[in-house]
PDB file of C-alpha atoms in Angstrom:
ATOM      1  CA  MET A   1       7.100  98.477  -5.258  1.00 64.00           C
ATOM      2  CA  ALA A   2       4.203  99.851  -4.031  1.00 78.00           C
ATOM      3  CA  SER A   3       4.317 103.210  -2.293  1.00 92.00           C
ATOM      4  CA  SER A   4       3.811 103.944   1.108  1.00 92.00           C
ATOM      5  CA  THR A   5       0.805 105.283   0.831  1.00 94.00           C
ATOM      6  CA  VAL A   6      -0.909 102.453  -1.002  1.00 94.00           C
ATOM      7  CA  ASN A   7       0.714 100.122   1.872  1.00 94.00           C
ATOM      8  CA  VAL A   8      -0.561 102.804   4.585  1.00 95.00           C
ATOM      9  CA  ALA A   9      -4.004 102.301   3.170  1.00 96.00           C
ATOM     10  CA  ARG A  10      -3.785  98.033   2.471  1.00 96.00           C
ATOM     11  CA  TYR A  11      -2.793  97.713   6.567  1.00 96.00           C
ATOM     12  CA  THR A  12      -5.290  99.743   7.596  1.00 97.00           C
ATOM     13  CA  ALA A  13      -8.223  98.269   5.355  1.00 97.00           C
ATOM     14  CA  LEU A  14      -7.060  94.805   6.803  1.00 97.00           C
ATOM     15  CA  PHE A  15      -7.020  95.613  10.275  1.00 97.00           C
ATOM     16  CA  SER A  16     -10.114  97.341  10.223  1.00 97.00           C
ATOM     17  CA  GLY A  17     -11.500  94.069   8.490  1.00 97.00           C
ATOM     18  CA  VAL A  18      -9.909  91.976  11.185  1.00 97.00           C
ATOM     19  CA  VAL A  19     -11.369  94.477  13.965  1.00 97.00           C
ATOM     20  CA  TYR A  20     -14.861  94.455  12.474  1.00 97.00           C
ATOM     21  CA  GLY A  21     -14.738  90.474  12.248  1.00 97.00           C
ATOM     22  CA  TRP A  22     -13.873  90.361  15.872  1.00 97.00           C
ATOM     23  CA  TYR A  23     -16.713  92.462  16.818  1.00 97.00           C
ATOM     24  CA  HIS A  24     -19.160  91.287  14.618  1.00 98.00           C
ATOM     25  CA  LEU A  25     -18.242  87.602  15.993  1.00 97.00           C
ATOM     26  CA  ARG A  26     -18.858  88.796  19.805  1.00 97.00           C
ATOM     27  CA  THR A  27     -22.393  90.102  18.937  1.00 97.00           C
ATOM     28  CA  LEU A  28     -23.150  86.971  17.137  1.00 97.00           C
ATOM     29  CA  GLN A  29     -21.858  84.619  19.990  1.00 97.00           C
ATOM     30  CA  GLY A  30     -23.544  87.013  22.077  1.00 96.00           C
ATOM     31  CA  ALA A  31     -27.175  86.450  20.945  1.00 97.00           C
ATOM     32  CA  HIS A  32     -26.303  82.825  20.439  1.00 97.00           C
ATOM     33  CA  ASN A  33     -25.365  82.449  24.032  1.00 97.00           C
ATOM     34  CA  GLN A  34     -29.018  84.194  25.293  1.00 97.00           C
ATOM     35  CA  HIS A  35     -30.812  82.297  23.232  1.00 97.00           C
ATOM     36  CA  LYS A  36     -29.490  79.244  24.387  1.00 97.00           C
ATOM     37  CA  LEU A  37     -30.152  80.671  28.020  1.00 97.00           C
ATOM     38  CA  GLU A  38     -33.798  81.464  27.073  1.00 97.00           C
ATOM     39  CA  HIS A  39     -34.148  77.799  25.303  1.00 97.00           C
ATOM     40  CA  ALA A  40     -32.774  75.905  28.800  1.00 97.00           C
ATOM     41  CA  ALA A  41     -35.039  78.239  31.127  1.00 97.00           C
ATOM     42  CA  HIS A  42     -38.004  76.901  28.876  1.00 97.00           C
ATOM     43  CA  ASP A  43     -37.510  73.797  29.148  1.00 97.00           C
ATOM     44  CA  ARG A  44     -36.783  74.167  32.896  1.00 97.00           C
ATOM     45  CA  GLU A  45     -40.095  75.285  32.973  1.00 97.00           C
ATOM     46  CA  ARG A  46     -41.701  72.993  30.817  1.00 97.00           C
ATOM     47  CA  LEU A  47     -40.333  70.086  32.863  1.00 97.00           C
ATOM     48  CA  ILE A  48     -41.638  72.039  36.226  1.00 97.00           C
ATOM     49  CA  ALA A  49     -44.702  72.084  34.696  1.00 96.00           C
ATOM     50  CA  GLU A  50     -44.811  68.849  33.908  1.00 96.00           C
ATOM     51  CA  ALA A  51     -43.907  67.230  37.028  1.00 96.00           C
ATOM     52  CA  LYS A  52     -46.560  69.508  39.007  1.00 96.00           C
ATOM     53  CA  ASP A  53     -49.277  67.727  36.545  1.00 94.00           C
ATOM     54  CA  ALA A  54     -47.841  64.214  37.466  1.00 91.00           C
ATOM     55  CA  TRP A  55     -47.476  65.016  41.274  1.00 91.00           C
ATOM     56  CA  LYS A  56     -50.945  66.460  41.201  1.00 91.00           C
ATOM     57  CA  LYS A  57     -51.963  62.982  39.531  1.00 86.00           C
ATOM     58  CA  GLN A  58     -50.476  60.939  41.786  1.00 82.00           C
ATOM     59  CA  GLN A  59     -52.172  62.609  45.006  1.00 82.00           C
ATOM     60  CA  GLU A  60     -55.591  62.282  43.501  1.00 78.00           C
ATOM     61  CA  ALA A  61     -54.859  58.781  43.059  1.00 70.00           C
ATOM     62  CA  ALA A  62     -53.742  58.660  46.200  1.00 68.00           C
ATOM     63  CA  LYS A  63     -56.720  60.295  47.407  1.00 70.00           C
ATOM     64  CA  ASP A  64     -59.049  57.918  45.748  1.00 60.00           C
ATOM     65  CA  THR A  65     -58.153  54.693  48.177  1.00 64.00           C
ATOM     66  CA  SER A  66     -62.389  54.410  48.394  1.00 73.00           C
ATOM     67  CA  VAL A  67     -62.336  51.706  45.697  1.00 78.00           C
ATOM     68  CA  VAL A  68     -61.128  48.233  46.665  1.00 78.00           C
ATOM     69  CA  SER A  69     -59.733  46.273  44.118  1.00 77.00           C
ATOM     70  CA  ASP A  70     -59.396  43.179  45.822  1.00 80.00           C
ATOM     71  CA  PRO A  71     -61.725  40.258  44.523  1.00 84.00           C
ATOM     72  CA  GLU A  72     -61.588  39.078  47.772  1.00 86.00           C
ATOM     73  CA  ASP A  73     -62.765  41.252  50.020  1.00 82.00           C
ATOM     74  CA  PRO A  74     -66.656  41.091  51.076  1.00 83.00           C
ATOM     75  CA  ARG A  75     -66.783  45.504  49.811  1.00 82.00           C
ATOM     76  CA  PHE A  76     -65.323  44.705  46.359  1.00 85.00           C
ATOM     77  CA  ASP A  77     -67.395  46.636  43.365  1.00 84.00           C
ATOM     78  CA  LEU A  78     -66.923  45.604  39.895  1.00 85.00           C
ATOM     79  CA  GLU A  79     -68.648  48.742  38.726  1.00 87.00           C
ATOM     80  CA  LYS A  80     -66.701  51.135  40.708  1.00 85.00           C
ATOM     81  CA  LEU A  81     -62.990  49.603  39.436  1.00 83.00           C
ATOM     82  CA  LEU A  82     -64.002  49.711  36.145  1.00 87.00           C
ATOM     83  CA  ALA A  83     -65.196  53.104  36.454  1.00 85.00           C
ATOM     84  CA  LYS A  84     -61.887  54.111  38.557  1.00 83.00           C
ATOM     85  CA  TRP A  85     -59.627  52.695  35.207  1.00 83.00           C
ATOM     86  CA  ASP A  86     -61.810  54.607  32.796  1.00 87.00           C
ATOM     87  CA  LYS A  87     -61.180  57.495  34.844  1.00 82.00           C
ATOM     88  CA  ALA A  88     -57.569  56.804  34.811  1.00 77.00           C
ATOM     89  CA  SER A  89     -56.875  56.278  31.815  1.00 74.00           C
TER      90      SER A  89
END
């Protein structure tokens, strides 16, 4: 059998390894959670920016009602309509 000093050294090393593993896991998990939060915030900012751009385009399109798209209307102008479509795309 091993002496009690050797057993104390073994269990001390085992306990120290378990505590170190637990601490290291907490630090890695904390860093991962922080990265997930930053990524989610960045995605939200990107989505908000895209929504604002889409809203601006929609508002600009709504303002430009001077072009008549009905060919039966006497105010219909094909050149203006084509220019508007070219500008929109």
